[in-house]
Short mmCIF file of C-alpha atoms in Angstrom, two decimals:
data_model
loop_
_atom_site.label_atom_id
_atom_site.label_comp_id
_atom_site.label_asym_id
_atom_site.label_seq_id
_atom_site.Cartn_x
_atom_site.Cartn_y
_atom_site.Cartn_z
CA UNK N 197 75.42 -101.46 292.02
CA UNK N 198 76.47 -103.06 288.82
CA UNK N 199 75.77 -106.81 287.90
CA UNK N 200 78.28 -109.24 288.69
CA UNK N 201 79.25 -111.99 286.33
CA UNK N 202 81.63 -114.72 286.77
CA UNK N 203 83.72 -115.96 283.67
CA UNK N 204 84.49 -119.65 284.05
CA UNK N 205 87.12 -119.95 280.97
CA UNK N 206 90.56 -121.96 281.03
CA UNK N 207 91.55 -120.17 277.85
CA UNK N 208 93.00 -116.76 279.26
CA UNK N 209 92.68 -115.09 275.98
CA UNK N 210 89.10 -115.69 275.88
CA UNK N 211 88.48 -114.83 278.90
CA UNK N 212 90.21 -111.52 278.69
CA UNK N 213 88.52 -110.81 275.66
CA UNK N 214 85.25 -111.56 277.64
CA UNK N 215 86.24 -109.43 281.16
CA UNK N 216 87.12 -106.53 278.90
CA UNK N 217 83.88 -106.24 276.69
CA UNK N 218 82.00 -107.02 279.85
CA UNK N 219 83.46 -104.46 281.74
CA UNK N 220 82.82 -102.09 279.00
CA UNK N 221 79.08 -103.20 279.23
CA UNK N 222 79.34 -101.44 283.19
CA UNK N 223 79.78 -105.58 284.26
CA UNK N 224 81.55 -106.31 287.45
CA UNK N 225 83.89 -109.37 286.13
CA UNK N 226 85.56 -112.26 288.20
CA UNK N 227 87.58 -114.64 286.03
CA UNK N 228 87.69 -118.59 286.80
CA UNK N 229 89.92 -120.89 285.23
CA UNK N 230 88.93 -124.14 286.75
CA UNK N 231 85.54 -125.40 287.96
CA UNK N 232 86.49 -126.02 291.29
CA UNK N 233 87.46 -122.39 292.07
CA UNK N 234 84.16 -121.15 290.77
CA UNK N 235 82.41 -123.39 292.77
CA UNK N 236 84.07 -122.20 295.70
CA UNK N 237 83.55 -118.35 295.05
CA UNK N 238 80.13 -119.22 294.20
CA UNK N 239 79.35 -120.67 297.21
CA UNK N 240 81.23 -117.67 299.42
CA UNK N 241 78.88 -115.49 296.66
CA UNK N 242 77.22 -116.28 294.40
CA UNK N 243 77.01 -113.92 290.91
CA UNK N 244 74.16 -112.73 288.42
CA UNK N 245 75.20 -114.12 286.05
CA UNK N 246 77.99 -117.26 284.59
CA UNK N 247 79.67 -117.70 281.53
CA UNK N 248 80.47 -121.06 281.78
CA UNK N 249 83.02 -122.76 279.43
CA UNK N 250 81.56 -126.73 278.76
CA UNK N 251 85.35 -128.35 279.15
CA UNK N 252 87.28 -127.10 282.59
CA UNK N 253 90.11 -128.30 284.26
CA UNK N 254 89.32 -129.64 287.98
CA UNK N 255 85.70 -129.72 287.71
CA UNK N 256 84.24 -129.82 284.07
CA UNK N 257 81.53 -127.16 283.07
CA UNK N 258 78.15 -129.53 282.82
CA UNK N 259 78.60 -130.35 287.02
CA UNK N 260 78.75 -126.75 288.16
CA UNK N 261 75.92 -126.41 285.76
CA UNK N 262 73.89 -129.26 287.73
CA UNK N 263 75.62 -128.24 290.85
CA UNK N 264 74.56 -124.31 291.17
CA UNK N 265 71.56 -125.88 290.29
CA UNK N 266 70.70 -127.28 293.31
CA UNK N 267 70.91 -124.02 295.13
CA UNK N 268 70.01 -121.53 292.73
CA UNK N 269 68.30 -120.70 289.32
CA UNK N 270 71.06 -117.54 288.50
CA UNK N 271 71.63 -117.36 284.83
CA UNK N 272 74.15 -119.65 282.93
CA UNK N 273 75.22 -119.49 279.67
CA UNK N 274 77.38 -122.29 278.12
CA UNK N 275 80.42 -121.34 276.24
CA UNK N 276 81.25 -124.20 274.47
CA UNK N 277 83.51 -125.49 270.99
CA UNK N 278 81.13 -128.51 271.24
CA UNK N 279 78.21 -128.11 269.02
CA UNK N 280 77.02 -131.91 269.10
CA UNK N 281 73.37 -131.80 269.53
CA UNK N 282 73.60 -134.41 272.66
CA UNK N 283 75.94 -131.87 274.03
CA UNK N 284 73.46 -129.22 273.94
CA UNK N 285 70.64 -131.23 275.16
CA UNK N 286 72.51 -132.71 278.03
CA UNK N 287 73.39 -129.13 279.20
CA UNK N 288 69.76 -127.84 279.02
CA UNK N 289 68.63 -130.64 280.83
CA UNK N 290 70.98 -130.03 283.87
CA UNK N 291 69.94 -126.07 284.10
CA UNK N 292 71.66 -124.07 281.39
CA UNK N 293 69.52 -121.17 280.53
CA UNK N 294 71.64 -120.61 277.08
CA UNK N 295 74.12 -121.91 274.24
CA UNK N 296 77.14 -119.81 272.50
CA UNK N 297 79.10 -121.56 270.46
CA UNK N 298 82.73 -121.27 269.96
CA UNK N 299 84.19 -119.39 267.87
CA UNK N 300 81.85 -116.82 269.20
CA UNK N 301 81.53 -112.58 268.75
CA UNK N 302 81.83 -111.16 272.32
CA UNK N 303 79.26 -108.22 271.45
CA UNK N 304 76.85 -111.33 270.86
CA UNK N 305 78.43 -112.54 274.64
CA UNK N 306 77.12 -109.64 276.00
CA UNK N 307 74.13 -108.63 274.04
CA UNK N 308 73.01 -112.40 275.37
CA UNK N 309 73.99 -111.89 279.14
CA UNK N 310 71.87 -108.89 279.12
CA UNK N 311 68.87 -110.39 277.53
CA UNK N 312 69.57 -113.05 280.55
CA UNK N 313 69.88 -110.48 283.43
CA UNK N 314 67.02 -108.88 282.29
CA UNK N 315 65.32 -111.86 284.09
CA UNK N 316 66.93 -112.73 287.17
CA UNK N 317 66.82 -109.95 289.84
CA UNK N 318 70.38 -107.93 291.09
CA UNK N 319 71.40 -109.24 294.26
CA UNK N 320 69.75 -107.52 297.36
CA UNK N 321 66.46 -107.01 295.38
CA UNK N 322 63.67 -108.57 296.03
CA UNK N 323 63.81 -112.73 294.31
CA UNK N 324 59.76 -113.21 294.89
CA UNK N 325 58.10 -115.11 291.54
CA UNK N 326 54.30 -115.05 291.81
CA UNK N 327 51.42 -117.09 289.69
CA UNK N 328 48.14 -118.04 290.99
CA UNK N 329 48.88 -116.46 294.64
CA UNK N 330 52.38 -118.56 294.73
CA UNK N 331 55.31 -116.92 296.11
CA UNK N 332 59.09 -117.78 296.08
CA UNK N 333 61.37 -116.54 298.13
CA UNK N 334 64.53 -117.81 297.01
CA UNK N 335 66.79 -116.42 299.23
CA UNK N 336 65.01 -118.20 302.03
CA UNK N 337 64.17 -121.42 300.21
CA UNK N 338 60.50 -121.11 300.77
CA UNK N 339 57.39 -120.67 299.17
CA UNK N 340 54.19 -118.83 300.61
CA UNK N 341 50.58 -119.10 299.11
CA UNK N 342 48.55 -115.84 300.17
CA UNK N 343 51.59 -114.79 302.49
CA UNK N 344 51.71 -118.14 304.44
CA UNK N 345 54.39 -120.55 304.56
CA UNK N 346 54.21 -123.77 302.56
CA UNK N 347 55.39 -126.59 304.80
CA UNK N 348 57.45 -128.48 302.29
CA UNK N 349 60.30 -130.79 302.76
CA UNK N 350 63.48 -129.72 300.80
CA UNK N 351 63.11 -132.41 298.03
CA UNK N 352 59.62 -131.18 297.25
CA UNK N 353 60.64 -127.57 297.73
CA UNK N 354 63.70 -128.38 295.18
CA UNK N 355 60.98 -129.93 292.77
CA UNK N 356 58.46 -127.19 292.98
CA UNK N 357 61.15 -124.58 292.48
CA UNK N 358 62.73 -126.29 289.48
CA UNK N 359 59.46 -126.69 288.06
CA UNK N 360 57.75 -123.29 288.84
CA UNK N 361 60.36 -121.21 287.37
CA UNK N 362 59.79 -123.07 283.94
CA UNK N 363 56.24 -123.52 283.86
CA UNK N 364 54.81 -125.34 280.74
CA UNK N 365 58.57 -127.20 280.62
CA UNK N 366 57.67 -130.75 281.21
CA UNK N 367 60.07 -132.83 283.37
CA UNK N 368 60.74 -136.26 283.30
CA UNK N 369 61.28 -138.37 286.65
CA UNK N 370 65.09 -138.96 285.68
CA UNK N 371 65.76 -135.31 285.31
CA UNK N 372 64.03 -134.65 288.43
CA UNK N 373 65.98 -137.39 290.26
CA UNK N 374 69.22 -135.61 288.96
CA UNK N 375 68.63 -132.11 289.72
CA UNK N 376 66.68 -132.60 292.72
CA UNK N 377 69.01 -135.50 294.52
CA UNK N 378 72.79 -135.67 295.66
CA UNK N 379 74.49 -137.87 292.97
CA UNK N 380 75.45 -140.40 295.85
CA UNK N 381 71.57 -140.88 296.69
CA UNK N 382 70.14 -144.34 295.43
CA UNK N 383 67.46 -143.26 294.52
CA UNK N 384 63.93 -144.86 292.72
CA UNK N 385 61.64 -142.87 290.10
CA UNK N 386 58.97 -143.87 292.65
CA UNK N 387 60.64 -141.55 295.38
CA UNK N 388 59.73 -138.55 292.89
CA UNK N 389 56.31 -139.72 292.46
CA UNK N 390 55.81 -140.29 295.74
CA UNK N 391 56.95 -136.55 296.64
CA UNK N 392 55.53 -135.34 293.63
CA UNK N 393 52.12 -136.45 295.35
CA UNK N 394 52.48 -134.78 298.44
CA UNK N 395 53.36 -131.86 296.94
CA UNK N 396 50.36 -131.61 294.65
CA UNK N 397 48.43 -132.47 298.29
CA UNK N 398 49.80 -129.41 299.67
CA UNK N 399 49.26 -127.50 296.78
CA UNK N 400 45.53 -128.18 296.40
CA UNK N 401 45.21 -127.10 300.14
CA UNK N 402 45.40 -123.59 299.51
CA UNK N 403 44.69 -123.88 296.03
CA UNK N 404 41.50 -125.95 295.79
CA UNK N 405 40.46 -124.45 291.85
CA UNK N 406 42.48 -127.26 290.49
CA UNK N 407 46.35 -128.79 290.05
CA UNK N 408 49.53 -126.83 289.62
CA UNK N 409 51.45 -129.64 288.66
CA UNK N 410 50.34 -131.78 285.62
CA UNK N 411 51.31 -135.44 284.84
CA UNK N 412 52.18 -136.12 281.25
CA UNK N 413 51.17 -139.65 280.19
CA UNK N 414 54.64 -141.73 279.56
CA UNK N 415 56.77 -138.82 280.03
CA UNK N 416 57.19 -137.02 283.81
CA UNK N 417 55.42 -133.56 285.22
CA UNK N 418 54.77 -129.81 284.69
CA UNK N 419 53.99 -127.16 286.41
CA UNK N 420 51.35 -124.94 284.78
CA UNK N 421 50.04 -121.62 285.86
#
Protein backbone atom coordinates (compact mmCIF):
# COMPACT_ATOMS: atom_id res chain seq x y z
CA UNK A 1 0.00 0.00 0.00
CA UNK A 2 1.25 3.43 -0.77
CA UNK A 3 2.61 5.94 1.92
CA UNK A 4 0.30 8.26 3.38
CA UNK A 5 1.17 11.87 3.97
CA UNK A 6 -0.79 14.52 5.51
CA UNK A 7 -0.44 18.20 4.17
CA UNK A 8 -1.04 20.66 6.98
CA UNK A 9 -1.19 24.03 4.71
CA UNK A 10 -3.79 27.01 5.14
CA UNK A 11 -2.73 28.29 1.74
CA UNK A 12 -4.96 26.10 -0.69
CA UNK A 13 -2.80 26.85 -3.59
CA UNK A 14 0.12 25.43 -1.95
CA UNK A 15 -1.31 22.78 -0.83
CA UNK A 16 -2.75 21.75 -4.13
CA UNK A 17 0.39 22.23 -5.68
CA UNK A 18 1.79 19.84 -2.94
CA UNK A 19 -1.30 16.95 -3.12
CA UNK A 20 -0.79 16.94 -6.86
CA UNK A 21 3.10 16.40 -7.13
CA UNK A 22 2.68 14.05 -4.23
CA UNK A 23 0.21 12.09 -5.75
CA UNK A 24 2.24 11.92 -8.82
CA UNK A 25 5.11 10.54 -6.54
CA UNK A 26 2.36 7.24 -5.94
CA UNK A 27 1.62 9.40 -2.31
CA UNK A 28 -1.69 8.87 -0.68
CA UNK A 29 -2.52 12.75 0.22
CA UNK A 30 -4.92 14.18 2.99
CA UNK A 31 -5.01 17.98 3.03
CA UNK A 32 -5.31 20.03 6.49
CA UNK A 33 -5.95 23.54 6.70
CA UNK A 34 -5.90 24.14 10.37
CA UNK A 35 -3.90 22.45 13.15
CA UNK A 36 -6.65 21.36 15.04
CA UNK A 37 -8.14 19.14 12.27
CA UNK A 38 -4.82 17.45 11.76
CA UNK A 39 -4.53 16.74 15.15
CA UNK A 40 -7.72 15.13 15.18
CA UNK A 41 -7.16 12.86 12.00
CA UNK A 42 -3.89 12.14 13.41
CA UNK A 43 -5.04 10.85 16.38
CA UNK A 44 -8.07 8.66 14.53
CA UNK A 45 -4.67 7.73 12.20
CA UNK A 46 -1.92 8.70 12.22
CA UNK A 47 0.24 9.20 8.63
CA UNK A 48 3.94 8.47 7.38
CA UNK A 49 4.66 11.26 6.88
CA UNK A 50 3.57 15.51 7.62
CA UNK A 51 4.18 18.46 5.80
CA UNK A 52 3.61 20.81 8.28
CA UNK A 53 3.16 24.56 7.51
CA UNK A 54 4.98 26.67 10.78
CA UNK A 55 1.86 29.40 10.95
CA UNK A 56 -1.85 27.58 11.10
CA UNK A 57 -5.02 28.79 11.94
CA UNK A 58 -6.60 27.01 15.18
CA UNK A 59 -3.59 25.35 16.35
CA UNK A 60 -0.20 26.82 15.03
CA UNK A 61 2.37 24.37 13.37
CA UNK A 62 5.34 24.24 16.24
CA UNK A 63 2.45 22.49 18.92
CA UNK A 64 1.40 19.66 16.64
CA UNK A 65 5.08 19.42 16.10
CA UNK A 66 5.65 18.97 20.05
CA UNK A 67 2.30 17.38 20.28
CA UNK A 68 2.68 14.22 17.73
CA UNK A 69 5.68 14.16 19.54
CA UNK A 70 4.58 12.79 22.49
CA UNK A 71 3.09 9.81 20.82
CA UNK A 72 5.11 9.22 17.93
CA UNK A 73 8.49 9.84 16.09
CA UNK A 74 6.63 9.81 12.25
CA UNK A 75 8.43 12.15 10.01
CA UNK A 76 7.77 16.00 9.95
CA UNK A 77 8.93 18.37 7.76
CA UNK A 78 8.37 22.15 8.40
CA UNK A 79 7.08 24.24 5.64
CA UNK A 80 7.70 27.48 6.67
CA UNK A 81 8.16 31.51 5.10
CA UNK A 82 10.06 32.01 8.40
CA UNK A 83 13.70 31.57 7.94
CA UNK A 84 14.82 33.26 11.37
CA UNK A 85 17.43 31.06 12.75
CA UNK A 86 15.49 30.93 16.35
CA UNK A 87 12.64 29.76 14.26
CA UNK A 88 14.47 26.90 12.99
CA UNK A 89 16.06 25.96 16.18
CA UNK A 90 12.92 26.15 18.18
CA UNK A 91 11.28 23.68 15.69
CA UNK A 92 14.15 21.13 15.83
CA UNK A 93 14.11 21.20 19.35
CA UNK A 94 10.36 20.24 19.64
CA UNK A 95 10.78 17.11 17.02
CA UNK A 96 10.96 18.36 13.46
CA UNK A 97 12.98 15.97 11.48
CA UNK A 98 13.41 18.77 8.52
CA UNK A 99 13.29 22.53 7.20
CA UNK A 100 11.85 23.81 3.63
CA UNK A 101 11.69 27.12 3.26
CA UNK A 102 9.12 29.10 1.53
CA UNK A 103 9.14 29.93 -1.53
CA UNK A 104 10.00 26.34 -2.04
CA UNK A 105 10.25 23.82 -5.49
CA UNK A 106 7.73 20.98 -4.84
CA UNK A 107 10.09 18.35 -6.72
CA UNK A 108 12.54 19.39 -3.76
CA UNK A 109 9.05 18.71 -1.39
CA UNK A 110 9.06 15.43 -2.50
CA UNK A 111 12.55 14.42 -3.29
CA UNK A 112 12.85 15.40 0.74
CA UNK A 113 9.73 13.36 1.96
CA UNK A 114 11.21 10.41 0.33
CA UNK A 115 14.64 10.74 1.71
CA UNK A 116 12.41 10.96 5.11
CA UNK A 117 10.22 7.82 4.49
CA UNK A 118 13.07 6.03 3.63
CA UNK A 119 13.48 5.93 7.48
CA UNK A 120 10.39 5.48 9.21
CA UNK A 121 8.64 2.12 8.47
CA UNK A 122 4.95 1.97 6.31
CA UNK A 123 2.28 1.42 8.63
CA UNK A 124 1.55 -2.33 9.46
CA UNK A 125 5.32 -3.17 9.16
CA UNK A 126 7.21 -4.02 11.68
CA UNK A 127 8.44 -0.36 13.99
CA UNK A 128 11.29 -2.49 16.06
CA UNK A 129 14.78 -0.19 16.38
CA UNK A 130 17.59 -2.34 17.77
CA UNK A 131 21.30 -1.31 19.25
CA UNK A 132 23.13 -3.18 21.79
CA UNK A 133 20.20 -5.94 22.20
CA UNK A 134 17.53 -2.89 22.69
CA UNK A 135 14.27 -3.21 21.12
CA UNK A 136 11.37 -0.71 20.48
CA UNK A 137 8.25 -1.52 19.80
CA UNK A 138 6.54 1.56 19.13
CA UNK A 139 3.31 0.55 18.41
CA UNK A 140 3.09 -0.92 21.87
CA UNK A 141 5.08 1.71 23.74
CA UNK A 142 7.59 -0.70 25.04
CA UNK A 143 11.00 -1.63 24.93
CA UNK A 144 12.51 -5.27 25.34
CA UNK A 145 16.28 -6.08 26.01
CA UNK A 146 17.01 -9.77 24.71
CA UNK A 147 13.13 -10.23 24.05
CA UNK A 148 12.05 -9.24 27.64
CA UNK A 149 10.02 -6.44 28.67
CA UNK A 150 11.60 -3.36 30.21
CA UNK A 151 9.48 -2.33 33.18
CA UNK A 152 9.54 1.39 32.65
CA UNK A 153 7.16 4.01 33.72
CA UNK A 154 5.80 6.15 30.77
CA UNK A 155 7.97 9.26 31.56
CA UNK A 156 11.12 7.17 31.39
CA UNK A 157 9.78 5.17 28.47
CA UNK A 158 9.00 8.77 26.73
CA UNK A 159 12.72 9.74 27.62
CA UNK A 160 14.40 6.63 26.45
CA UNK A 161 12.42 6.69 23.22
CA UNK A 162 13.14 10.34 22.47
CA UNK A 163 16.60 9.75 23.16
CA UNK A 164 17.24 6.30 21.49
CA UNK A 165 15.97 7.23 18.20
CA UNK A 166 18.64 10.12 18.07
CA UNK A 167 21.51 8.61 19.60
CA UNK A 168 24.67 10.85 19.90
CA UNK A 169 21.91 14.01 19.99
CA UNK A 170 22.49 15.40 23.39
CA UNK A 171 19.41 16.65 25.32
CA UNK A 172 19.15 19.15 27.73
CA UNK A 173 16.80 18.75 30.94
CA UNK A 174 14.44 21.66 29.59
CA UNK A 175 13.90 19.96 26.31
CA UNK A 176 13.31 16.81 28.01
CA UNK A 177 10.83 18.43 30.44
CA UNK A 178 8.96 19.76 27.26
CA UNK A 179 8.74 16.85 25.12
CA UNK A 180 8.45 14.37 27.73
CA UNK A 181 5.70 16.30 30.14
CA UNK A 182 2.03 17.68 29.56
CA UNK A 183 2.50 21.51 29.31
CA UNK A 184 0.14 21.86 32.45
CA UNK A 185 2.70 19.67 34.59
CA UNK A 186 4.82 21.82 37.13
CA UNK A 187 7.42 20.31 36.74
CA UNK A 188 11.40 20.54 38.27
CA UNK A 189 14.68 19.68 36.13
CA UNK A 190 15.27 17.42 39.16
CA UNK A 191 12.13 15.23 38.19
CA UNK A 192 14.19 14.38 34.86
CA UNK A 193 17.21 13.59 36.72
CA UNK A 194 15.62 11.74 39.04
CA UNK A 195 13.93 9.48 36.19
CA UNK A 196 16.82 9.77 34.17
CA UNK A 197 18.51 7.69 37.10
CA UNK A 198 16.21 5.01 37.27
CA UNK A 199 16.27 4.55 33.91
CA UNK A 200 20.01 4.20 33.56
CA UNK A 201 19.34 1.58 36.78
CA UNK A 202 17.21 -0.43 34.64
CA UNK A 203 19.30 -0.18 31.82
CA UNK A 204 22.50 -1.45 33.43
CA UNK A 205 20.39 -4.50 34.65
CA UNK A 206 20.39 -6.20 31.52
CA UNK A 207 23.11 -4.32 30.17
CA UNK A 208 25.90 -4.54 32.75
CA UNK A 209 29.04 -3.67 29.89
CA UNK A 210 28.48 -0.09 30.69
CA UNK A 211 25.81 3.11 30.33
CA UNK A 212 23.44 3.79 27.49
CA UNK A 213 22.72 7.09 28.53
CA UNK A 214 25.59 9.64 29.00
CA UNK A 215 25.55 12.88 31.13
CA UNK A 216 27.13 15.87 29.50
CA UNK A 217 28.80 18.16 32.05
CA UNK A 218 26.60 21.61 32.16
CA UNK A 219 24.45 20.63 29.40
CA UNK A 220 21.68 17.49 29.81
CA UNK A 221 21.97 13.60 28.45
CA UNK A 222 22.57 11.26 25.46
CA UNK A 223 21.95 8.19 24.54
CA UNK A 224 24.88 6.43 22.87
CA UNK A 225 25.03 3.05 21.28
Amino acid sequence: MSRRVFVVEDETQIAQILHDYLVNAGYRVEIFGDGRSALTAFQESPPDLFLLDLMLPEVDGLTVCKEVRKTSEVPIIMLTAKAEEIDRLLGLELGADDYICKPFSPREVVARAKANLRRWPAAGESGEKESEGLFHQPESQRYLYDGKPLSLTNTEYKILALMHDSPGRVYSRAQLLDLCYDPDQDVSDRAIDSHVKNLRKKLKEVHPAGDLIHSVYGVGYRYER
